[in-house]
Short mmCIF file of C-alpha atoms in Angstrom, two decimals:
data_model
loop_
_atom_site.label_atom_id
_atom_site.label_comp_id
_atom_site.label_asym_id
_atom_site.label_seq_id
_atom_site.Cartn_x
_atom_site.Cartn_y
_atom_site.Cartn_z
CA UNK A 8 -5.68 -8.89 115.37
CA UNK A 9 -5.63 -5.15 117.07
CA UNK A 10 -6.71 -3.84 113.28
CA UNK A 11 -10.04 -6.45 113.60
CA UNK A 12 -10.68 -5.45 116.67
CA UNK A 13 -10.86 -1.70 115.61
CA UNK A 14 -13.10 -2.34 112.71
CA UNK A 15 -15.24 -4.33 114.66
CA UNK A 16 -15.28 -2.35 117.17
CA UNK A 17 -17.53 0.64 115.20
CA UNK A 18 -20.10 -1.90 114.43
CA UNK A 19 -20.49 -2.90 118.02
CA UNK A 20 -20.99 0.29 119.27
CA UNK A 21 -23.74 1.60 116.63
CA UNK A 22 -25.78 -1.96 117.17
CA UNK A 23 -25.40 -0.64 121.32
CA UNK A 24 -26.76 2.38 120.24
CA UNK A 25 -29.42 1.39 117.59
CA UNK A 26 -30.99 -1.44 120.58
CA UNK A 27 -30.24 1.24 123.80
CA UNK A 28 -31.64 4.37 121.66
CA UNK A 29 -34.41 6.40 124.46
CA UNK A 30 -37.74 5.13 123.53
CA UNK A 31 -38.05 9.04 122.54
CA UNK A 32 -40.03 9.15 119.19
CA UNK A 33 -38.92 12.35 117.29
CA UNK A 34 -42.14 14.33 115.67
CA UNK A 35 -42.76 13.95 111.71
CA UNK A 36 -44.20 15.63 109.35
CA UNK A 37 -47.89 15.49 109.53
CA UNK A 38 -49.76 13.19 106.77
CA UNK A 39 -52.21 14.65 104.64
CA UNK A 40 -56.21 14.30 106.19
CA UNK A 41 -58.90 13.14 102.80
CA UNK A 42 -61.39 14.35 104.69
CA UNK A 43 -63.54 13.93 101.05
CA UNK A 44 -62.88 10.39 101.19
CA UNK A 45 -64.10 9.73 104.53
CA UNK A 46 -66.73 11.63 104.06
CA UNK A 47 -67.43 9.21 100.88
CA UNK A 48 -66.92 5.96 102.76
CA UNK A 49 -69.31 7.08 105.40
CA UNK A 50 -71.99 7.72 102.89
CA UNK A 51 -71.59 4.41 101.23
CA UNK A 52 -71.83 2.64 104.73
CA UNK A 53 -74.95 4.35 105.42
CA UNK A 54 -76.08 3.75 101.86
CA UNK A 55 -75.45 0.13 102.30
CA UNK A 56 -77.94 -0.12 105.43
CA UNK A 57 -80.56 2.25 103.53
CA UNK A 58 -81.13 -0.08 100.82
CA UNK A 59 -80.78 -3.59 102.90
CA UNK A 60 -83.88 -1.55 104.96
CA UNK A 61 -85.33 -0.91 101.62
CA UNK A 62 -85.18 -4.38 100.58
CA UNK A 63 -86.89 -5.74 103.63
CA UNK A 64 -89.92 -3.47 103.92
CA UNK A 65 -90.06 -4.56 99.66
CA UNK A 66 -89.98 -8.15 100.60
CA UNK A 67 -91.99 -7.59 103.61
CA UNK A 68 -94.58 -5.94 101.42
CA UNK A 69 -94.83 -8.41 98.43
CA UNK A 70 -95.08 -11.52 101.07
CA UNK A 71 -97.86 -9.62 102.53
CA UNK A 72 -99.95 -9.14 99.57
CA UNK A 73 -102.83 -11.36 99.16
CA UNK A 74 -102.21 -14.94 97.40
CA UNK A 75 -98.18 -14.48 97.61
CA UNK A 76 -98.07 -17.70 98.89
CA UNK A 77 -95.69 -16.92 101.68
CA UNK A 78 -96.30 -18.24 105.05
CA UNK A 79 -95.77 -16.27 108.02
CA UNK A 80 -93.27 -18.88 109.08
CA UNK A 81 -91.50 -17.93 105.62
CA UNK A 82 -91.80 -14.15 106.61
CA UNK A 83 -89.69 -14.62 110.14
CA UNK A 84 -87.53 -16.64 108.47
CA UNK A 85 -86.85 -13.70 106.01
CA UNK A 86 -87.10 -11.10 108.87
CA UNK A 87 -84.20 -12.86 110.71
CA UNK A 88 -82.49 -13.18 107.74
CA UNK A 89 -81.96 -9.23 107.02
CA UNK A 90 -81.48 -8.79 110.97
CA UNK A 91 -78.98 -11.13 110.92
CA UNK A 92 -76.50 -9.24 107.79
CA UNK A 93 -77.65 -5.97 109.02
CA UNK A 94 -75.94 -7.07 112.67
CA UNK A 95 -73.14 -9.06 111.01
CA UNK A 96 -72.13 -5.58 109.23
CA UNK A 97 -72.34 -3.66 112.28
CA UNK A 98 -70.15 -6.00 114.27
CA UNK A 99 -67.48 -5.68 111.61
CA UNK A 100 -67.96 -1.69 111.07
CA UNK A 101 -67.81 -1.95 114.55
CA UNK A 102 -64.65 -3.98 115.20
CA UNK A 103 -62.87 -1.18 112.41
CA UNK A 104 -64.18 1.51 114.71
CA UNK A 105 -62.64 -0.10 118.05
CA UNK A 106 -59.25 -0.65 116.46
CA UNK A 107 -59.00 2.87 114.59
CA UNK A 108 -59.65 4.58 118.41
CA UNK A 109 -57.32 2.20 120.05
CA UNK A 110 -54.73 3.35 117.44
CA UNK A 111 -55.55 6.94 118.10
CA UNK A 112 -55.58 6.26 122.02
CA UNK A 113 -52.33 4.76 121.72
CA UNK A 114 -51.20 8.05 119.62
CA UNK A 115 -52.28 10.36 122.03
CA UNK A 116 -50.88 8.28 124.78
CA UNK A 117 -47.34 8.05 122.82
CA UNK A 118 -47.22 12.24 122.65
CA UNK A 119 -45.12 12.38 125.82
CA UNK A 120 -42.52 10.69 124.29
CA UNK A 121 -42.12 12.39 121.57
CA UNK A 122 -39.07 14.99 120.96
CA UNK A 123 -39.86 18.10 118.98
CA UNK A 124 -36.35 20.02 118.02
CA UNK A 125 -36.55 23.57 118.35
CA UNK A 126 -36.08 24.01 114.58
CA UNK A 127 -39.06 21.21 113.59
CA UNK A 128 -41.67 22.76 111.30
CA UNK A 129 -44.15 21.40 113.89
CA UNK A 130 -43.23 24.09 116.26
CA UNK A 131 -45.71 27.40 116.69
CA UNK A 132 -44.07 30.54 116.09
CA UNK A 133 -46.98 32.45 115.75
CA UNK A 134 -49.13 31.51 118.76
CA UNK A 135 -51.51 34.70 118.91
CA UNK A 136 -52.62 33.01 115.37
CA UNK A 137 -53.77 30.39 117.44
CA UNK A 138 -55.17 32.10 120.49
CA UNK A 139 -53.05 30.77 122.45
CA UNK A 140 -51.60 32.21 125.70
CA UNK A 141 -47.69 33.07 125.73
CA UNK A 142 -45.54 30.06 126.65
CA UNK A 143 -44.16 29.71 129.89
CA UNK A 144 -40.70 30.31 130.01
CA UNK A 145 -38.37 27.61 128.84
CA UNK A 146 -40.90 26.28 126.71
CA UNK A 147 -42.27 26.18 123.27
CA UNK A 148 -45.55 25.00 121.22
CA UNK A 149 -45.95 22.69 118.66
CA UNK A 150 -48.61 21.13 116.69
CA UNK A 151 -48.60 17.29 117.07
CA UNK A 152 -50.81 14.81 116.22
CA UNK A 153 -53.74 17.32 115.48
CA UNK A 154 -52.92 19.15 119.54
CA UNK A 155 -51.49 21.46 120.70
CA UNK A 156 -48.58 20.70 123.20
CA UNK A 157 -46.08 22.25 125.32
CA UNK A 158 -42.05 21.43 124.72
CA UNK A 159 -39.33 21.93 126.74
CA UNK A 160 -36.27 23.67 125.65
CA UNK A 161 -33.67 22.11 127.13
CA UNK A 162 -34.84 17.80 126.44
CA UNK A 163 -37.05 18.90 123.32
CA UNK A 164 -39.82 16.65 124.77
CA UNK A 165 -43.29 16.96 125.09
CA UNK A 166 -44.06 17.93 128.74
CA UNK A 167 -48.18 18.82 128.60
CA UNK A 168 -51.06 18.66 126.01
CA UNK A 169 -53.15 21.39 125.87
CA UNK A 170 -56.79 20.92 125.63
CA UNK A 171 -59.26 20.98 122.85
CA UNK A 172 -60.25 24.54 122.28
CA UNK A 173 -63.11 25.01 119.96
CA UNK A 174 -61.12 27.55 118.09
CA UNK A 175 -58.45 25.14 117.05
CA UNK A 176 -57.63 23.79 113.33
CA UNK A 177 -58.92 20.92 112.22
CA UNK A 178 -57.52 20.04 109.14
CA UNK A 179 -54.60 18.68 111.11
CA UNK A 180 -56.33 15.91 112.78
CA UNK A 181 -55.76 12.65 112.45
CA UNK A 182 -59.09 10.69 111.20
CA UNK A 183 -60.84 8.93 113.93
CA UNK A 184 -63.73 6.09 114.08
CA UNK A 185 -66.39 7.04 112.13
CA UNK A 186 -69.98 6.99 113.16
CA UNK A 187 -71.89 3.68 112.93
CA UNK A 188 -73.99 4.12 110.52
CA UNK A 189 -78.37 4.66 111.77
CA UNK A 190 -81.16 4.06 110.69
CA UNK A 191 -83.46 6.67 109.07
CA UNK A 192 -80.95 9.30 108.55
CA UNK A 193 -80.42 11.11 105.30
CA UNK A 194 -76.95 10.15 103.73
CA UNK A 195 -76.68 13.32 101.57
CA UNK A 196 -74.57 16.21 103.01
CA UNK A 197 -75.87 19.15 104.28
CA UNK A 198 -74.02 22.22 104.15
CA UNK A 199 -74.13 24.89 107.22
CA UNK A 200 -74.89 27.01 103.97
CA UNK A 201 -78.39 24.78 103.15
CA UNK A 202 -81.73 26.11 103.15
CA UNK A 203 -82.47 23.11 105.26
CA UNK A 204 -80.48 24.24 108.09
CA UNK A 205 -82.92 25.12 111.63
CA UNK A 206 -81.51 28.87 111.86
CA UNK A 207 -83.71 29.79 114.76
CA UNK A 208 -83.71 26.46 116.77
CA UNK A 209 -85.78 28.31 119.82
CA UNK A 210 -88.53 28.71 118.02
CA UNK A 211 -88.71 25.21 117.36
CA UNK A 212 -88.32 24.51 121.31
CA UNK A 213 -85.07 22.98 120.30
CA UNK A 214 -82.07 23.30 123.05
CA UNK A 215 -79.05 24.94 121.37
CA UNK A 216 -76.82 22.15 119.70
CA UNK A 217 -73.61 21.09 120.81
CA UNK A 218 -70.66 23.04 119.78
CA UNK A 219 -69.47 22.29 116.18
CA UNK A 220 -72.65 21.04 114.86
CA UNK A 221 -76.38 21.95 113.73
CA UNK A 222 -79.74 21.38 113.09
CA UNK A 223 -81.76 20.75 109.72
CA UNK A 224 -85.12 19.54 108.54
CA UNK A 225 -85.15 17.22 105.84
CA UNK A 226 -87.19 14.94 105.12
CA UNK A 227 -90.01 16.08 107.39
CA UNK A 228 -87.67 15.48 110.36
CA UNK A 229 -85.37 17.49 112.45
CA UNK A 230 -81.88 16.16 112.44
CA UNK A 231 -78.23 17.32 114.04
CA UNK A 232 -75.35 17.01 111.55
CA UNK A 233 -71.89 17.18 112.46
CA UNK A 234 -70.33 20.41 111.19
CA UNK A 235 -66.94 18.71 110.21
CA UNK A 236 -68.82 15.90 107.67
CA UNK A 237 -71.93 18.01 106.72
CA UNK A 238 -73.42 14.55 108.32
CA UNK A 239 -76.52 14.03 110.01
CA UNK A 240 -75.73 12.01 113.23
CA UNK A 241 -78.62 11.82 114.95
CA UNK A 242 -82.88 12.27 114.35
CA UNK A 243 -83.79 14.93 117.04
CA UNK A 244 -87.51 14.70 115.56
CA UNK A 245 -88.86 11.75 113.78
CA UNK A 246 -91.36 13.29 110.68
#
């Protein structure tokens, strides 16, 4: 009986450890970002409202036209029809959205917990390379998550986050909601290299854009696109 109880007695204690374990997450390696594909996905979104618009004014047009035999009864009816997908799909594009950025809420709110060893390849050893000021003492850097945080030497464990700087990497980041998509914006990207891209937004009376993104004309209207998709996000002047 004493020689069961000692090979039991191994399994009992690594079950106490597995269930009593710190709720301490240790840091992985970071997954690779498709930044192509979201950009893709995006685009298609926004393509799929473009052409339900498209197919409304059509339909509005051809029940308009003289002798079409459509009553104006049979035109709200359609009318409520395309308002009624077009919402659908944004309620569902919009659920998506609300669950990616409670995942990445929960993620940033999980970074405190995390243990980064001293010998983790998510540790900064360089951070001048980063502009970053010189740790305080008994601490380290490391890159988790897409941030920057602070680690202490002695636990290993996440202790701060350091804020957003604009000069931080991006390709790091974990993907977050996109965008819903809107209505009149151009779906094609435009590159901070384009000819369509406002270079002197003063002399347009245009207020300087917000940090990481730009203006353009296209399409006879003024537009700000997000620097990371090459996306316009918003019509700043309607054509």
């Amino acid at each position: 009986m004493p020689y069961i109880g000692l090979m039991i007695r191994p399994t009992v204690i690594a079950s106490i450890m597995i269930f009593a374990a710190p709720a301490f997450a240790q840091v992985s390696e970071p997954l690779p970002r498709f930044e192509a594909l979201e950009q893709q996905q995006q685009m298609v979104e926004q393509r799929e409202f473009d052409n339900l618009e498209a197919n409304r004014q059509r339909d509005q047009m051809r029940s308009m036209a003289p002798n079409s035999g459509v009553s104006e009864a049979e035109q709200a009816l359609r009318r409520m029809e395309y308002d009624r997908a077009r919402n659908d799909r944004l309620m569902e594009l919009d659920r998506d959205r609300q669950r990616m950025q409670r995942e990445r809420d929960i993620a940033n709110a999980t970074l405190l917990n995390t243990r980064v060893p001293r010998n983790s390849s998510v540790v900064v050893t360089d951070p001048d390379r980063y502009i970053l000021p010189p740790a305080p003492p008994g601490k380290y850097y490391a890159r988790v998550e897409g941030r920057f945080v602070l680690v202490d030497e002695t636990s290993e464990l996440v202790t701060s986050i350091v804020p957003v700087q604009p000069t931080d990497p991006t390709t790091d980041v974990p993907a977050g909601p996109r965008p819903l998509p809107a209505a009149g914006l151009p779906v094609r990207r435009i590159s901070p290299t384009s000819a369509s891209v406002v270079r002197d937004f003063r002399a347009l009376s245009l207020p300087a854009p917000p940090s990481g993104q730009y203006y353009a004309s296209v399409d006879g209207q003024i537009v700000l696109v997000d620097g990371r998709t090459e996306l316009a996000v918003k019509v700043i002047r309607p054509g």
